[in-house]
XYZ file of N, CA and C in Angstrom:
321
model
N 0.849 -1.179 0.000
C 0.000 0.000 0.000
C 0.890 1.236 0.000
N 0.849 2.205 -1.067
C 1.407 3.353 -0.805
C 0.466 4.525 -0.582
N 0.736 5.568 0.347
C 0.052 6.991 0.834
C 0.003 7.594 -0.637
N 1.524 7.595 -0.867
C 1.700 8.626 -1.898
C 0.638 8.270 -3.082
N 0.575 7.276 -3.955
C -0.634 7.151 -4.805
C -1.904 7.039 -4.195
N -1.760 6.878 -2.751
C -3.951 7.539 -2.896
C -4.038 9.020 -2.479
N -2.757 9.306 -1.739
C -2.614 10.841 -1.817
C -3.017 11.693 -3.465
N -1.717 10.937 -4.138
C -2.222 12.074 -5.438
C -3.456 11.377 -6.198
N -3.813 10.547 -5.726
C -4.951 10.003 -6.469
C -6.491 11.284 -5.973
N -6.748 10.994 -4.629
C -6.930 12.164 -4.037
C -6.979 13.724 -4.718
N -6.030 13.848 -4.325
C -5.753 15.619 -4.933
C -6.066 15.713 -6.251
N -5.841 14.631 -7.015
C -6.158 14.649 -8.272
C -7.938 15.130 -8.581
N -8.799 14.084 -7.857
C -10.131 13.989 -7.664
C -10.472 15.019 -7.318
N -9.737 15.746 -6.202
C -10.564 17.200 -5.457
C -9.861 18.379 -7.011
N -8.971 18.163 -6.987
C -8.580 19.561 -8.135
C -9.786 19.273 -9.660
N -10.463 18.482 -9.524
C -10.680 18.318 -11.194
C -12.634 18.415 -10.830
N -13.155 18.002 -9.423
C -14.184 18.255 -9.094
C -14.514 19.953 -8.202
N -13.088 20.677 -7.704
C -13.463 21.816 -6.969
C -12.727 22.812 -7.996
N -12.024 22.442 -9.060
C -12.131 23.938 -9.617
C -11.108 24.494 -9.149
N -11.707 25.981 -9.223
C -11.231 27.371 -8.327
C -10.834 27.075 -7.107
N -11.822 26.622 -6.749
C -11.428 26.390 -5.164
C -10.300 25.827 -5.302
N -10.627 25.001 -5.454
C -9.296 23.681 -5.361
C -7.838 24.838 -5.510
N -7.770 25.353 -6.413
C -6.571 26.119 -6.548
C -6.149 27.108 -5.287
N -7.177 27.204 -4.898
C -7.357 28.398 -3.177
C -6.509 28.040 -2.604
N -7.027 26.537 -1.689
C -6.345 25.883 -0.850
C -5.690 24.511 -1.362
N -5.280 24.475 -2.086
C -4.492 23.775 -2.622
C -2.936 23.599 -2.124
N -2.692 24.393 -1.172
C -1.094 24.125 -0.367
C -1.180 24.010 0.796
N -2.252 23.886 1.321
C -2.606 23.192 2.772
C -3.185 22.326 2.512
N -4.023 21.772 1.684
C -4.560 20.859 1.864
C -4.739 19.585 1.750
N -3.493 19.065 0.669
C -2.954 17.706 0.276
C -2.037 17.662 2.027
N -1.815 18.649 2.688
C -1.014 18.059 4.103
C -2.064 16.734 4.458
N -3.344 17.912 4.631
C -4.397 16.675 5.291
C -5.027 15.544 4.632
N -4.972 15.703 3.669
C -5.055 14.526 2.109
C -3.967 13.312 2.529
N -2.447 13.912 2.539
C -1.542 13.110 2.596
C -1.234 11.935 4.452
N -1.973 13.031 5.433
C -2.492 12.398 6.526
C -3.327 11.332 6.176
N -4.590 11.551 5.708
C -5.467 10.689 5.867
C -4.951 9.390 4.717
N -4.493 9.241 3.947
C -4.175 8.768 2.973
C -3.147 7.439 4.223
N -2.108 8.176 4.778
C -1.273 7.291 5.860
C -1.967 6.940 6.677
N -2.884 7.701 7.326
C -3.918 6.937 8.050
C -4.368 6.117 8.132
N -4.983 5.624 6.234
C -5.780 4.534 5.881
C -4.823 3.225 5.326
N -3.621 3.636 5.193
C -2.676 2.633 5.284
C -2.187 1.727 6.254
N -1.987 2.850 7.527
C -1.426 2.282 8.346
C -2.507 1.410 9.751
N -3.838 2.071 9.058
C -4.791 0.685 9.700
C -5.248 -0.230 8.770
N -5.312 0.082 7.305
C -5.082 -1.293 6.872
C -4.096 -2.451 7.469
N -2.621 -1.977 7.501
C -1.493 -2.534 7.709
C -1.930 -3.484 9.331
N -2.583 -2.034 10.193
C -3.178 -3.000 11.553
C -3.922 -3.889 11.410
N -4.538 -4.259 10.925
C -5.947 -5.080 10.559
C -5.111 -5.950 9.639
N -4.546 -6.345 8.753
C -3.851 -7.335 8.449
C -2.863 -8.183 9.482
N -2.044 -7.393 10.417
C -1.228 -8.179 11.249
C -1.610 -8.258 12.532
N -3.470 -8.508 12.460
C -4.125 -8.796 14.035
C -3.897 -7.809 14.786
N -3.484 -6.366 14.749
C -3.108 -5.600 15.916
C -4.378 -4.647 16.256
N -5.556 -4.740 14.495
C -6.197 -3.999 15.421
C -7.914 -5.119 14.666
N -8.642 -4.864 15.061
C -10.278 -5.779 14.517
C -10.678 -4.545 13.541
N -11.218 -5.697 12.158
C -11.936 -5.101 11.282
C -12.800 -3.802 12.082
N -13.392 -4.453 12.863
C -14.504 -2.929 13.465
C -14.087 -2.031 13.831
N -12.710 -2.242 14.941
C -11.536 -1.247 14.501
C -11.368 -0.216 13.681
N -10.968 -1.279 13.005
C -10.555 -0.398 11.435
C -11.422 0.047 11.186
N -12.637 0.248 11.148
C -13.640 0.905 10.512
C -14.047 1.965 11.120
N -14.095 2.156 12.334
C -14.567 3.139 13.208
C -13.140 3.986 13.244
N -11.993 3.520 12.779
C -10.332 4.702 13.155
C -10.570 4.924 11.540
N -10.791 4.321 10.379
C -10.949 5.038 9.224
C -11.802 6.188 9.096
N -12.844 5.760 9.734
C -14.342 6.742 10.348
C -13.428 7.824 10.358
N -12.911 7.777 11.722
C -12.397 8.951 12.017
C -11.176 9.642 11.417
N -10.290 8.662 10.822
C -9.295 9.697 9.865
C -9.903 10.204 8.690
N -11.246 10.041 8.114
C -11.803 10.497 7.630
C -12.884 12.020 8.222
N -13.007 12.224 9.268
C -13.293 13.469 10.292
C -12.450 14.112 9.978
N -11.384 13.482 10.680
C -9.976 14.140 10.615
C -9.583 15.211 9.380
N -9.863 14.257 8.170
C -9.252 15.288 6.906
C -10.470 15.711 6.417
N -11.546 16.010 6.766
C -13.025 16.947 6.670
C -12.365 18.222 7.917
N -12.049 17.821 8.730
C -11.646 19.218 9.475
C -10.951 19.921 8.936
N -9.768 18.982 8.748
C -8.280 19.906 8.139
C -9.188 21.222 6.933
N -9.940 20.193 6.301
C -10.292 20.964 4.626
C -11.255 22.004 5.480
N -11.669 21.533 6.206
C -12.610 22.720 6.699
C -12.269 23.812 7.435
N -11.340 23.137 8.212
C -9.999 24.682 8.697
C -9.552 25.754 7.677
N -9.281 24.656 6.373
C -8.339 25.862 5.631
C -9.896 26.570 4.693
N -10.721 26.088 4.435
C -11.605 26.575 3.937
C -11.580 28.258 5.074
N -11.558 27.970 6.028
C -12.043 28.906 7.107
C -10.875 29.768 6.691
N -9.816 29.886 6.792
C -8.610 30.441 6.852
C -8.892 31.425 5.091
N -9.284 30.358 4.077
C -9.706 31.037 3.119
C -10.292 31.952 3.278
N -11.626 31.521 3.718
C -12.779 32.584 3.857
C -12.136 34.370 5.248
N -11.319 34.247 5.951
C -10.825 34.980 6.532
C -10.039 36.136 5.810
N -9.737 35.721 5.173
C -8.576 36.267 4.189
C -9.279 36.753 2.861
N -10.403 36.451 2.075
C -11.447 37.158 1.337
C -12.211 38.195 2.563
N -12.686 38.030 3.511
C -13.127 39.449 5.071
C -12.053 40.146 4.889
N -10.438 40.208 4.939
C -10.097 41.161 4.916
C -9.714 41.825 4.223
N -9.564 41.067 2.975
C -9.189 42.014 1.280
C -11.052 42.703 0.767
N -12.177 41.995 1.388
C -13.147 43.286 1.384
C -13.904 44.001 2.167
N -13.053 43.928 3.810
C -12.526 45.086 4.597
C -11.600 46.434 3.771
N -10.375 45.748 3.419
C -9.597 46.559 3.020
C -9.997 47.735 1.535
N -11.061 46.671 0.789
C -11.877 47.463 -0.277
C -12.522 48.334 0.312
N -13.874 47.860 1.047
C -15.064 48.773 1.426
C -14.366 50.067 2.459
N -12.884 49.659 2.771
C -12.379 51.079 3.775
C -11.513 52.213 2.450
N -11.173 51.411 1.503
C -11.339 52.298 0.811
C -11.815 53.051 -0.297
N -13.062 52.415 -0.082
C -14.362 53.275 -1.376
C -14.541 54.041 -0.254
N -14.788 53.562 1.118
C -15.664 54.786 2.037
C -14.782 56.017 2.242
N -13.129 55.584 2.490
C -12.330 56.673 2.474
C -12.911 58.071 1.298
N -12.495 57.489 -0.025
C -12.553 58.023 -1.371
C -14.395 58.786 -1.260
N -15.411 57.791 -0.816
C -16.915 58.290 -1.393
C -16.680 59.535 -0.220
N -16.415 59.621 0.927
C -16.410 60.313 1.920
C -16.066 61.211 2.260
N -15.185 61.327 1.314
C -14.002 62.829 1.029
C -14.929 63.312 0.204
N -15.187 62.942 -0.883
C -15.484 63.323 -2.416
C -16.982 64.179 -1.589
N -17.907 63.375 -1.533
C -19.174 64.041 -0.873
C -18.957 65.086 0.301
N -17.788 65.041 0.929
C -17.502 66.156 2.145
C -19.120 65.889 3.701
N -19.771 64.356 3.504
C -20.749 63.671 4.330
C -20.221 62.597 4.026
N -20.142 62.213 5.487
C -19.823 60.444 6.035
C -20.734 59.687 5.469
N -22.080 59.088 4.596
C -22.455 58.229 4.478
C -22.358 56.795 4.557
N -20.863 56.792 4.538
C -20.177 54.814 4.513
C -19.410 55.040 5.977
């Protein structure tokens, strides 16, 4: 089992179904791709050499699958933070510019 091919197998799938997005967060987010990817290896690997029970495995895949829904959902957040302040940084300065120009605060 290798990470690395379900990793880029992965990234492959999210870049060709998200687009734009995908290009956003696209450098944080194969981290958590490439986590979960070892994740699902390395309890396969348990569950083959008796260390851990199929049900096990299913309920820790469960969750390395949480796991890289957070990550993506962190950086989604981090995205979305960072579009608030580039149109903070707009709307402060149309209001600067409309505000002068009119010589009344309206914005």
């Amino acid at each position: 089992m290798d990470a690395n091919a379900i990793t880029d197998a992965i990234v492959s799938a999210a870049a060709q179904v998200a687009g734009d997005t995908w290009q956003k967060i696209r450098q944080s987010a194969p981290i958590y791709v490439r986590g979960f990817a070892q994740a699902l290896v390395d309890i396969a690997a348990g569950v083959l050499r008796g260390e851990i029970s199929r049900t096990d495995g299913k309920m820790y895949a469960q969750n390395a699958r949480l796991m890289l829904v957070q990550g993506i959902a962190n950086t989604a957040q981090i995205l979305l933070v960072q579009v608030q302040k580039l149109m903070d940084s707009v709307f402060n300065t149309v209001r600067t510019g409309i505000n002068g120009a009119l010589k009344v605060a309206i914005l």
